[in-house]
Amino acid sequence: MELIINQTQSISELGFEINGYPKIPSPVQRVERVTVDGRDGELIIKKGYSNIVYKIELNALEDSVVNPLFRELKSILRKAETIQLSNDKEIYYKVLNAEFGDMENELEVYGLFEVSFELSPHAYYTAEDAKTVTTTLTFDNLGFDESLPEMTVFGSGTCKFSVNGAEITVNGVSEYVTIDSQIEECYKGPVSMNSMMIGTFPKLVEGKNTVKVISGITKIEIKPRWRAI
């Protein structure tokens, strides 16, 4: 089993391999429990998921010169944006942080050390599955949780559309505007257009979703960012 960095580079290319077959754990859901007098049981308020901590041990491959390779690997992993495992290339995880244990001695031969990744809770699908909407389009969520898409709206003036019946309007559009639900920003290039947007940032729910052009728009390009939990 290989660890793949940024969907392109395996750690074996850097002179290392995973020790064993560690699985990426499932995230823990944060909940608040509320007790109400006179009511049986407790109310559960769901408050999202905690980050995943994924610990793996790495070995230096045989005949490797450990210390220079270790320094290179640390530099690459600290800058890594995503990781995935070679036995499940359909998904990847976003890396938030990487920490390293101390290398043991004798390790100029074996190079056994621990890497601890902090990952965002969701697994993201590698397939892009981009959508283009010119009038109305209904499509299925290919993941197993709601997704936070990036939508680029092409048009001019007042652009209005709806996602699952919820209307979104952006005023003062020139050529295009991007609505990114993941970072909750509306912008064109480096220019923020949050103040020109009316409505909530769209989400693509599990099951079927419908995006409808209402006015002022020639097309909408959607990166769905399908994901699972």
Coordinates of C-alpha atoms in Angstrom, one line a residue:
M1 CA 0.0 0.0 0.0
E2 CA 1.3 3.4 -1.0
L3 CA 0.8 6.9 0.4
I4 CA 0.2 9.3 -2.5
I5 CA 0.9 13.1 -2.0
N6 CA -1.2 15.7 -3.9
Q7 CA -2.6 12.9 -6.1
T8 CA 0.7 12.7 -8.0
Q9 CA 3.7 11.6 -6.0
S10 CA 4.1 8.3 -4.0
I11 CA 6.4 8.1 -1.1
S12 CA 8.2 5.2 -2.6
E13 CA 9.6 7.7 -5.2
L14 CA 11.1 9.5 -2.2
G15 CA 12.7 6.3 -0.7
F16 CA 10.0 5.3 1.9
E17 CA 7.2 2.9 2.4
I18 CA 4.3 2.5 4.9
N19 CA 4.9 0.0 7.7
G20 CA 1.8 -2.2 7.8
Y21 CA -1.7 -1.3 6.5
P22 CA -3.0 1.5 8.7
K23 CA -6.6 2.6 7.8
I24 CA -7.7 6.2 8.0
P25 CA -10.2 6.4 10.9
S26 CA -13.7 7.8 10.7
P27 CA -14.3 11.3 12.1
V28 CA -16.1 11.8 15.4
Q29 CA -19.3 13.8 15.3
R30 CA -19.5 16.7 17.8
V31 CA -22.8 16.8 19.6
E32 CA -24.3 18.8 22.4
R33 CA -26.7 16.9 24.8
V34 CA -29.5 18.9 26.3
T35 CA -31.6 17.6 29.2
V36 CA -35.2 18.9 29.4
D37 CA -37.1 18.6 32.7
G38 CA -40.1 16.4 32.3
R39 CA -38.9 14.8 29.1
D40 CA -37.4 11.4 28.8
G41 CA -34.0 11.0 27.3
E42 CA -31.8 13.9 26.0
L43 CA -32.0 16.2 22.9
I44 CA -29.0 15.8 20.6
I45 CA -27.8 18.9 18.8
K46 CA -25.3 17.9 16.0
K47 CA -22.5 20.4 15.6
G48 CA -20.4 19.0 12.8
Y49 CA -17.3 16.7 12.7
S50 CA -13.9 16.9 14.3
N51 CA -10.7 16.7 12.3
I52 CA -9.1 13.3 11.8
V53 CA -5.8 12.4 13.3
Y54 CA -4.1 9.8 11.1
K55 CA -0.8 8.3 12.4
I56 CA 1.4 6.1 10.2
E57 CA 4.9 4.6 10.5
L58 CA 7.2 4.9 7.6
N59 CA 10.3 2.8 6.7
A60 CA 13.2 3.9 4.6
L61 CA 13.6 1.5 1.6
E62 CA 16.6 -0.7 1.6
D63 CA 20.0 0.8 0.7
S64 CA 18.6 4.3 1.1
V65 CA 20.7 7.1 2.5
V66 CA 18.2 8.0 5.3
N67 CA 18.9 11.5 6.6
P68 CA 18.9 13.5 3.4
L69 CA 15.8 11.6 2.2
F70 CA 14.1 12.2 5.6
R71 CA 14.7 15.9 5.3
E72 CA 13.3 16.0 1.8
L73 CA 10.3 14.0 2.8
K74 CA 9.5 16.3 5.8
S75 CA 9.7 19.3 3.6
I76 CA 7.3 17.7 1.0
L77 CA 4.8 16.4 3.6
R78 CA 4.7 19.8 5.5
K79 CA 3.6 21.4 2.2
A80 CA 1.2 18.6 1.2
E81 CA -2.4 19.7 0.4
T82 CA -3.8 16.2 0.0
I83 CA -3.0 12.5 0.7
Q84 CA -4.6 9.3 -0.5
L85 CA -3.9 5.6 -0.2
S86 CA -3.1 3.5 -3.3
N87 CA -5.7 0.9 -2.4
D88 CA -8.5 3.5 -2.6
K89 CA -7.6 6.1 -5.3
E90 CA -11.3 7.1 -5.6
I91 CA -10.9 9.5 -2.7
Y92 CA -8.4 11.8 -1.1
Y93 CA -8.2 13.8 2.2
K94 CA -7.2 17.4 2.7
V95 CA -4.1 17.8 4.9
L96 CA -4.3 20.5 7.5
N97 CA -1.0 19.7 9.3
A98 CA 1.8 17.1 9.5
E99 CA 4.0 16.4 12.5
F100 CA 6.9 14.0 12.8
G101 CA 8.2 11.7 15.5
D102 CA 11.9 11.4 16.3
M103 CA 13.9 8.9 14.2
E104 CA 15.2 6.0 16.2
N105 CA 18.8 5.1 15.9
E106 CA 20.1 2.2 13.9
L107 CA 17.7 4.0 11.5
E108 CA 20.3 4.8 9.0
V109 CA 19.4 1.3 7.9
Y110 CA 15.7 1.0 8.7
G111 CA 14.6 4.6 9.1
L112 CA 11.4 3.8 11.1
F113 CA 9.6 7.0 12.2
E114 CA 6.0 8.2 12.8
V115 CA 4.1 10.8 10.8
S116 CA 0.9 12.3 12.3
F117 CA -1.5 13.9 9.8
E118 CA -4.3 16.2 10.8
L119 CA -7.0 15.8 8.1
S120 CA -10.2 17.5 7.4
P121 CA -13.2 15.3 8.3
H122 CA -14.4 14.6 4.8
A123 CA -13.1 12.3 2.1
Y124 CA -13.3 14.0 -1.3
Y125 CA -13.9 12.2 -4.6
T126 CA -11.1 12.5 -7.2
A127 CA -13.5 12.5 -10.1
E128 CA -14.4 16.1 -11.1
D129 CA -17.9 15.5 -12.5
A130 CA -18.2 19.1 -13.5
K131 CA -21.6 20.4 -14.5
T132 CA -22.7 23.2 -16.9
V133 CA -26.2 24.7 -16.6
T134 CA -27.7 27.0 -19.2
T135 CA -31.4 26.6 -18.3
T136 CA -32.3 24.0 -15.7
L137 CA -30.4 20.9 -14.7
T138 CA -31.2 18.2 -12.2
F139 CA -28.4 15.8 -11.2
D140 CA -27.5 13.3 -8.5
N141 CA -25.1 13.9 -5.6
L142 CA -22.4 11.2 -6.2
G143 CA -21.1 11.4 -2.7
F144 CA -22.6 10.5 0.7
D145 CA -22.9 13.9 2.3
E146 CA -23.9 17.4 1.3
S147 CA -21.2 19.2 -0.7
L148 CA -20.0 22.8 -0.8
P149 CA -19.6 23.6 -4.5
E150 CA -17.7 26.2 -6.5
M151 CA -20.1 27.9 -9.0
T152 CA -18.9 30.3 -11.7
V153 CA -21.8 32.3 -13.0
F154 CA -21.4 33.9 -16.5
G155 CA -23.6 36.9 -17.3
S156 CA -23.9 40.6 -16.7
G157 CA -25.8 43.0 -14.5
T158 CA -28.1 41.3 -12.1
C159 CA -27.7 37.6 -12.2
K160 CA -30.3 35.4 -10.5
F161 CA -30.5 31.6 -10.2
S162 CA -31.7 29.0 -7.7
V163 CA -30.3 25.9 -6.1
N164 CA -33.0 23.4 -4.9
G165 CA -35.5 26.3 -4.9
A166 CA -33.4 28.7 -2.8
E167 CA -32.7 31.9 -4.9
I168 CA -29.3 33.6 -5.2
T169 CA -28.8 37.0 -6.7
V170 CA -25.5 38.8 -7.5
N171 CA -25.7 42.4 -8.6
G172 CA -23.2 44.3 -10.7
V173 CA -21.7 41.3 -12.5
S174 CA -19.3 42.0 -15.4
E175 CA -18.6 38.8 -17.5
Y176 CA -18.6 36.4 -14.5
V177 CA -18.5 35.9 -10.8
T178 CA -17.5 32.9 -8.7
I179 CA -19.4 31.7 -5.6
D180 CA -17.4 29.4 -3.4
S181 CA -19.5 27.8 -0.7
Q182 CA -16.5 26.1 0.9
I183 CA -14.9 29.4 1.9
E184 CA -18.1 31.3 1.8
E185 CA -16.8 34.0 -0.6
C186 CA -18.3 35.6 -3.7
Y187 CA -15.6 37.2 -5.9
K188 CA -14.3 37.9 -9.4
G189 CA -10.5 37.3 -9.4
P190 CA -9.0 39.2 -6.5
V191 CA -12.1 41.4 -6.0
S192 CA -14.6 40.5 -3.3
M193 CA -18.3 40.7 -4.3
N194 CA -19.8 39.5 -1.1
S195 CA -21.7 42.8 -0.7
M196 CA -23.3 42.2 -4.1
M197 CA -24.7 38.8 -3.3
I198 CA -28.2 38.2 -1.9
G199 CA -29.0 34.7 -0.5
T200 CA -27.1 31.9 1.2
F201 CA -24.1 30.0 -0.2
P202 CA -25.5 27.0 -2.0
K203 CA -25.1 23.4 -0.8
L204 CA -25.7 20.3 -2.9
V205 CA -27.7 17.8 -0.8
E206 CA -27.6 14.1 -0.8
G207 CA -29.8 12.7 -3.6
K208 CA -31.1 14.9 -6.4
N209 CA -30.3 18.6 -6.9
T210 CA -31.8 21.1 -9.3
V211 CA -30.0 24.3 -10.5
K212 CA -32.1 26.8 -12.4
V213 CA -31.1 29.9 -14.3
I214 CA -33.6 32.7 -13.7
S215 CA -32.2 35.8 -15.3
G216 CA -29.1 37.6 -16.5
I217 CA -27.1 34.4 -16.9
T218 CA -25.7 32.7 -20.0
K219 CA -24.3 29.7 -18.1
I220 CA -23.2 28.4 -14.7
E221 CA -20.2 26.1 -14.4
I222 CA -20.2 23.9 -11.2
K223 CA -17.4 22.1 -9.5
P224 CA -19.5 19.9 -7.1
R225 CA -16.7 18.7 -4.8
W226 CA -18.5 15.5 -4.0
R227 CA -17.5 14.1 -0.6
A228 CA -18.2 11.4 2.0
I229 CA -17.9 11.3 5.8

